[in-house]
Amino acid sequence: MSSANPGSTQFDRRQRPRLFSSSQKAHISVVVPVHDEEQNLLRLHARLSTALDRLRRTWEVVYVDDGSRDGSLRLLRGLAAADPRIVAVELSGNHGQHTAVLAGFERCQGEVVITLDADLSNPPEEIGSLVDALEAGHDVATGRPEARRGSLWKRLAQGATDRLASRILRRDLTDFSSMMRAYRREVVVRMLRSRELGGHVPALGVTCARCVAEVPVRQDPRLAGSPRTSLARLARLNRDLRLRAMEAEAA
């Protein structure tokens, strides 16, 4: 593992998980996977910083660049150099959103860990509601979009996957896709040790938690760029869920 600058880290997914600490202890860590988000990053960071300051708790933001081909990494390095609360993690290539989030989990050190997308479809202003749910005693707080966005095929496919996940994981939840979620530190540690369900972060978090809350959140249109959800990704999750069900029946 090598470092391009004090705030940037090279990450190789073949390495075993490593947990890092920082000289500045943060109560809240926000992990943001980034792939070709140059047009969104500065506006995201401004809104995210403001939202976190309003919570009146110490915080850090861990941006994970997942092999961006635009100027995203350059912007992230600049943000990290200007503020010790910002960490820029550079993956060795494009490994996918969920691998990027898990890499951020390995680097963050907050007692509360938030995930959200970089395209501003997850409004940073909703973070406070997720934090409130954890402070009420839940292990994981999942953001449930008040209205699904996207094409018809995407909404239908995601709805079918959510219903399958709810049945197989035996959780009365309606959304297993939104990246806007909050986790207690101990849940994040369990997730890093497990890596089941193909590393699908939302489903993995549910399996590692005892008490999960769904919190209604706003979902905004993507600010710029192209969405990353694909039929192939949903198909992989369906496959992993069915394999889990088969293993449970055989046990």
CSV table of C-alpha atoms in Angstrom, one decimal:
chain,number,residue,atom,x,y,z
A,1,MET,CA,0.0,0.0,0.0
A,2,SER,CA,1.5,3.4,-0.9
A,3,SER,CA,0.4,6.9,-0.4
A,4,ALA,CA,0.4,9.6,-3.0
A,5,ASN,CA,0.0,12.3,-0.3
A,6,PRO,CA,-0.9,12.4,3.4
A,7,GLY,CA,-4.7,12.2,2.6
A,8,SER,CA,-4.6,9.7,-0.2
A,9,THR,CA,-4.2,5.9,0.0
A,10,GLN,CA,-3.7,3.3,-2.6
A,11,PHE,CA,-5.9,0.2,-1.9
A,12,ASP,CA,-5.6,-3.3,-3.3
A,13,ARG,CA,-8.7,-5.4,-2.9
A,14,ARG,CA,-6.6,-8.5,-2.6
A,15,GLN,CA,-5.2,-7.4,0.7
A,16,ARG,CA,-6.8,-8.4,4.0
A,17,PRO,CA,-8.9,-5.7,5.7
A,18,ARG,CA,-6.9,-3.2,7.7
A,19,LEU,CA,-8.4,-0.7,10.1
A,20,PHE,CA,-6.7,2.6,10.3
A,21,SER,CA,-6.9,5.4,12.9
A,22,SER,CA,-6.4,9.1,12.6
A,23,SER,CA,-4.9,11.7,14.9
A,24,GLN,CA,-8.3,13.4,15.0
A,25,LYS,CA,-10.9,11.2,16.5
A,26,ALA,CA,-14.3,11.6,14.7
A,27,HIS,CA,-17.6,10.6,16.1
A,28,ILE,CA,-19.3,10.4,12.7
A,29,SER,CA,-17.6,9.0,9.6
A,30,VAL,CA,-19.2,9.5,6.2
A,31,VAL,CA,-18.0,7.1,3.4
A,32,VAL,CA,-18.7,8.2,-0.2
A,33,PRO,CA,-17.8,6.0,-3.2
A,34,VAL,CA,-16.8,8.1,-6.1
A,35,HIS,CA,-16.6,7.2,-9.8
A,36,ASP,CA,-16.5,9.9,-12.4
A,37,GLU,CA,-18.2,12.5,-10.2
A,38,GLU,CA,-16.1,15.5,-11.1
A,39,GLN,CA,-19.2,17.6,-11.9
A,40,ASN,CA,-20.9,16.8,-8.5
A,41,LEU,CA,-18.1,16.7,-6.0
A,42,LEU,CA,-17.6,20.3,-4.9
A,43,ARG,CA,-21.3,20.9,-4.5
A,44,LEU,CA,-21.7,17.6,-2.6
A,45,HIS,CA,-18.8,18.5,-0.3
A,46,ALA,CA,-20.1,22.0,0.4
A,47,ARG,CA,-23.6,20.6,1.4
A,48,LEU,CA,-22.1,17.6,3.2
A,49,SER,CA,-19.8,19.8,5.4
A,50,THR,CA,-22.6,22.2,6.3
A,51,ALA,CA,-24.9,19.3,7.2
A,52,LEU,CA,-22.3,17.7,9.4
A,53,ASP,CA,-21.4,20.9,11.1
A,54,ARG,CA,-25.0,21.4,12.1
A,55,LEU,CA,-24.9,18.1,14.0
A,56,ARG,CA,-22.4,19.5,16.4
A,57,ARG,CA,-20.3,16.4,16.6
A,58,THR,CA,-16.8,15.6,15.4
A,59,TRP,CA,-16.7,14.2,11.9
A,60,GLU,CA,-14.7,13.0,9.0
A,61,VAL,CA,-15.5,12.2,5.3
A,62,VAL,CA,-13.8,9.3,3.6
A,63,TYR,CA,-14.1,9.7,-0.2
A,64,VAL,CA,-13.1,6.5,-2.1
A,65,ASP,CA,-12.2,7.0,-5.7
A,66,ASP,CA,-13.2,3.9,-7.6
A,67,GLY,CA,-11.0,4.2,-10.7
A,68,SER,CA,-12.4,7.5,-12.0
A,69,ARG,CA,-11.3,8.6,-15.5
A,70,ASP,CA,-12.2,12.2,-15.0
A,71,GLY,CA,-10.8,14.8,-12.6
A,72,SER,CA,-12.5,13.3,-9.5
A,73,LEU,CA,-9.3,12.1,-7.9
A,74,ARG,CA,-7.6,15.4,-8.4
A,75,LEU,CA,-10.4,17.2,-6.6
A,76,LEU,CA,-10.4,14.7,-3.8
A,77,ARG,CA,-6.7,15.1,-3.2
A,78,GLY,CA,-7.2,18.8,-3.0
A,79,LEU,CA,-10.0,18.5,-0.5
A,80,ALA,CA,-7.8,16.1,1.6
A,81,ALA,CA,-4.8,18.4,1.5
A,82,ALA,CA,-6.9,21.4,2.7
A,83,ASP,CA,-8.8,19.7,5.6
A,84,PRO,CA,-7.5,17.0,7.9
A,85,ARG,CA,-11.0,15.7,8.4
A,86,ILE,CA,-11.1,14.7,4.7
A,87,VAL,CA,-9.5,11.4,3.6
A,88,ALA,CA,-9.1,10.5,-0.1
A,89,VAL,CA,-8.8,6.7,-0.7
A,90,GLU,CA,-7.6,5.7,-4.2
A,91,LEU,CA,-8.5,2.2,-5.3
A,92,SER,CA,-6.1,0.3,-7.6
A,93,GLY,CA,-8.8,0.3,-10.4
A,94,ASN,CA,-12.6,0.2,-10.9
A,95,HIS,CA,-13.8,-2.5,-8.6
A,96,GLY,CA,-17.5,-1.4,-8.1
A,97,GLN,CA,-19.4,0.7,-5.7
A,98,HIS,CA,-19.7,-1.9,-2.9
A,99,THR,CA,-16.0,-2.7,-2.9
A,100,ALA,CA,-15.3,1.0,-2.7
A,101,VAL,CA,-17.6,1.4,0.3
A,102,LEU,CA,-15.9,-1.6,2.1
A,103,ALA,CA,-12.6,0.0,1.4
A,104,GLY,CA,-13.9,3.2,3.1
A,105,PHE,CA,-15.0,1.1,6.0
A,106,GLU,CA,-11.5,-0.1,6.5
A,107,ARG,CA,-10.2,3.4,6.6
A,108,CYS,CA,-12.9,5.2,8.7
A,109,GLN,CA,-12.8,5.4,12.5
A,110,GLY,CA,-16.1,6.9,13.6
A,111,GLU,CA,-18.5,5.4,16.1
A,112,VAL,CA,-21.3,6.2,13.6
A,113,VAL,CA,-20.6,5.4,9.9
A,114,ILE,CA,-22.8,6.9,7.2
A,115,THR,CA,-22.8,5.9,3.5
A,116,LEU,CA,-24.3,7.9,0.7
A,117,ASP,CA,-23.9,8.3,-3.1
A,118,ALA,CA,-21.8,11.1,-4.6
A,119,ASP,CA,-24.3,12.3,-7.1
A,120,LEU,CA,-26.5,14.2,-4.6
A,121,SER,CA,-29.4,11.8,-5.1
A,122,ASN,CA,-29.0,11.2,-1.3
A,123,PRO,CA,-29.4,14.7,0.2
A,124,PRO,CA,-26.7,15.2,2.9
A,125,GLU,CA,-29.3,17.1,4.9
A,126,GLU,CA,-31.1,13.8,5.7
A,127,ILE,CA,-28.1,12.5,7.7
A,128,GLY,CA,-29.4,13.9,10.9
A,129,SER,CA,-32.5,11.6,10.8
A,130,LEU,CA,-30.3,8.5,10.4
A,131,VAL,CA,-28.1,9.5,13.3
A,132,ASP,CA,-31.2,10.1,15.5
A,133,ALA,CA,-32.4,6.5,14.7
A,134,LEU,CA,-29.0,5.1,15.9
A,135,GLU,CA,-29.1,7.2,19.0
A,136,ALA,CA,-32.6,5.8,19.7
A,137,GLY,CA,-31.0,2.3,20.0
A,138,HIS,CA,-30.9,0.8,16.5
A,139,ASP,CA,-27.8,-0.8,15.0
A,140,VAL,CA,-28.5,0.2,11.4
A,141,ALA,CA,-30.7,2.9,10.0
A,142,THR,CA,-31.7,2.5,6.4
A,143,GLY,CA,-32.9,5.4,4.3
A,144,ARG,CA,-36.2,4.5,2.6
A,145,PRO,CA,-36.8,6.8,-0.4
A,146,GLU,CA,-40.2,8.4,-0.2
A,147,ALA,CA,-40.5,7.9,-3.9
A,148,ARG,CA,-38.4,5.7,-6.2
A,149,ARG,CA,-36.8,7.4,-9.2
A,150,GLY,CA,-35.4,6.0,-12.4
A,151,SER,CA,-36.7,4.2,-15.4
A,152,LEU,CA,-39.6,1.7,-15.2
A,153,TRP,CA,-37.4,-1.3,-15.7
A,154,LYS,CA,-35.1,-0.2,-12.9
A,155,ARG,CA,-38.0,0.4,-10.5
A,156,LEU,CA,-39.6,-3.0,-11.3
A,157,ALA,CA,-36.3,-4.9,-11.0
A,158,GLN,CA,-35.4,-3.2,-7.8
A,159,GLY,CA,-38.8,-3.8,-6.3
A,160,ALA,CA,-38.5,-7.5,-7.1
A,161,THR,CA,-35.1,-7.7,-5.6
A,162,ASP,CA,-36.2,-5.9,-2.4
A,163,ARG,CA,-39.1,-8.3,-1.9
A,164,LEU,CA,-36.8,-11.3,-2.4
A,165,ALA,CA,-34.2,-9.9,0.0
A,166,SER,CA,-36.9,-9.2,2.6
A,167,ARG,CA,-38.1,-12.8,2.4
A,168,ILE,CA,-34.7,-14.5,2.4
A,169,LEU,CA,-33.1,-12.3,5.0
A,170,ARG,CA,-36.3,-12.4,7.1
A,171,ARG,CA,-36.4,-8.7,7.6
A,172,ASP,CA,-39.5,-6.6,7.2
A,173,LEU,CA,-37.8,-4.0,5.2
A,174,THR,CA,-38.9,-2.4,1.9
A,175,ASP,CA,-35.5,-1.1,0.5
A,176,PHE,CA,-32.2,-2.9,0.1
A,177,SER,CA,-30.8,-0.6,-2.5
A,178,SER,CA,-30.4,2.9,-1.2
A,179,MET,CA,-26.8,3.7,-0.2
A,180,MET,CA,-28.0,6.3,2.3
A,181,ARG,CA,-27.6,4.3,5.6
A,182,ALA,CA,-26.1,4.6,9.0
A,183,TYR,CA,-24.2,1.9,10.9
A,184,ARG,CA,-22.9,1.5,14.4
A,185,ARG,CA,-19.1,0.8,14.5
A,186,GLU,CA,-19.6,-2.8,15.7
A,187,VAL,CA,-21.8,-3.5,12.7
A,188,VAL,CA,-19.1,-2.2,10.3
A,189,VAL,CA,-16.5,-4.4,12.0
A,190,ARG,CA,-18.8,-7.5,11.5
A,191,MET,CA,-19.4,-6.5,7.9
A,192,LEU,CA,-15.6,-6.4,7.2
A,193,ARG,CA,-15.1,-9.8,8.7
A,194,SER,CA,-18.0,-11.4,6.9
A,195,ARG,CA,-18.1,-10.2,3.2
A,196,GLU,CA,-21.1,-12.4,2.5
A,197,LEU,CA,-23.7,-11.7,-0.2
A,198,GLY,CA,-21.1,-10.8,-2.7
A,199,GLY,CA,-20.1,-7.8,-0.6
A,200,HIS,CA,-23.5,-6.1,-1.3
A,201,VAL,CA,-23.3,-3.4,1.4
A,202,PRO,CA,-27.0,-2.8,2.3
A,203,ALA,CA,-27.9,-6.5,2.4
A,204,LEU,CA,-24.7,-7.3,4.3
A,205,GLY,CA,-25.4,-4.6,6.9
A,206,VAL,CA,-28.8,-6.0,7.6
A,207,THR,CA,-27.4,-9.5,8.2
A,208,CYS,CA,-24.9,-8.1,10.7
A,209,ALA,CA,-27.4,-6.1,12.7
A,210,ARG,CA,-29.8,-7.0,15.4
A,211,CYS,CA,-32.1,-4.0,15.2
A,212,VAL,CA,-32.7,-2.2,12.0
A,213,ALA,CA,-34.8,1.0,11.4
A,214,GLU,CA,-36.2,2.3,8.1
A,215,VAL,CA,-36.2,6.1,8.0
A,216,PRO,CA,-38.1,7.9,5.3
A,217,VAL,CA,-35.7,10.2,3.4
A,218,ARG,CA,-35.9,12.4,0.3
A,219,GLN,CA,-34.4,11.2,-2.9
A,220,ASP,CA,-33.4,13.8,-5.4
A,221,PRO,CA,-32.6,13.5,-9.1
A,222,ARG,CA,-29.0,12.7,-9.9
A,223,LEU,CA,-27.2,16.1,-10.3
A,224,ALA,CA,-25.0,15.1,-13.3
A,225,GLY,CA,-23.6,12.0,-15.0
A,226,SER,CA,-25.0,8.6,-15.5
A,227,PRO,CA,-26.5,6.3,-12.8
A,228,ARG,CA,-24.5,3.1,-11.9
A,229,THR,CA,-27.3,0.7,-11.0
A,230,SER,CA,-27.6,-2.0,-13.7
A,231,LEU,CA,-29.6,-5.1,-14.3
A,232,ALA,CA,-26.3,-7.1,-14.0
A,233,ARG,CA,-25.8,-5.8,-10.4
A,234,LEU,CA,-29.4,-6.7,-9.4
A,235,ALA,CA,-29.0,-10.1,-11.0
A,236,ARG,CA,-25.8,-10.8,-9.0
A,237,LEU,CA,-27.6,-9.8,-5.7
A,238,ASN,CA,-30.5,-12.1,-6.6
A,239,ARG,CA,-28.0,-14.9,-7.2
A,240,ASP,CA,-26.3,-14.4,-3.9
A,241,LEU,CA,-29.6,-14.2,-2.1
A,242,ARG,CA,-30.8,-17.5,-3.6
A,243,LEU,CA,-27.5,-19.2,-2.8
A,244,ARG,CA,-27.8,-18.0,0.8
A,245,ALA,CA,-31.4,-19.5,0.9
A,246,MET,CA,-30.2,-22.8,-0.4
A,247,GLU,CA,-27.3,-23.0,2.1
A,248,ALA,CA,-29.8,-22.2,4.9
A,249,GLU,CA,-32.1,-25.0,3.8
A,250,ALA,CA,-29.3,-27.5,3.6
A,251,ALA,CA,-27.9,-26.6,7.1
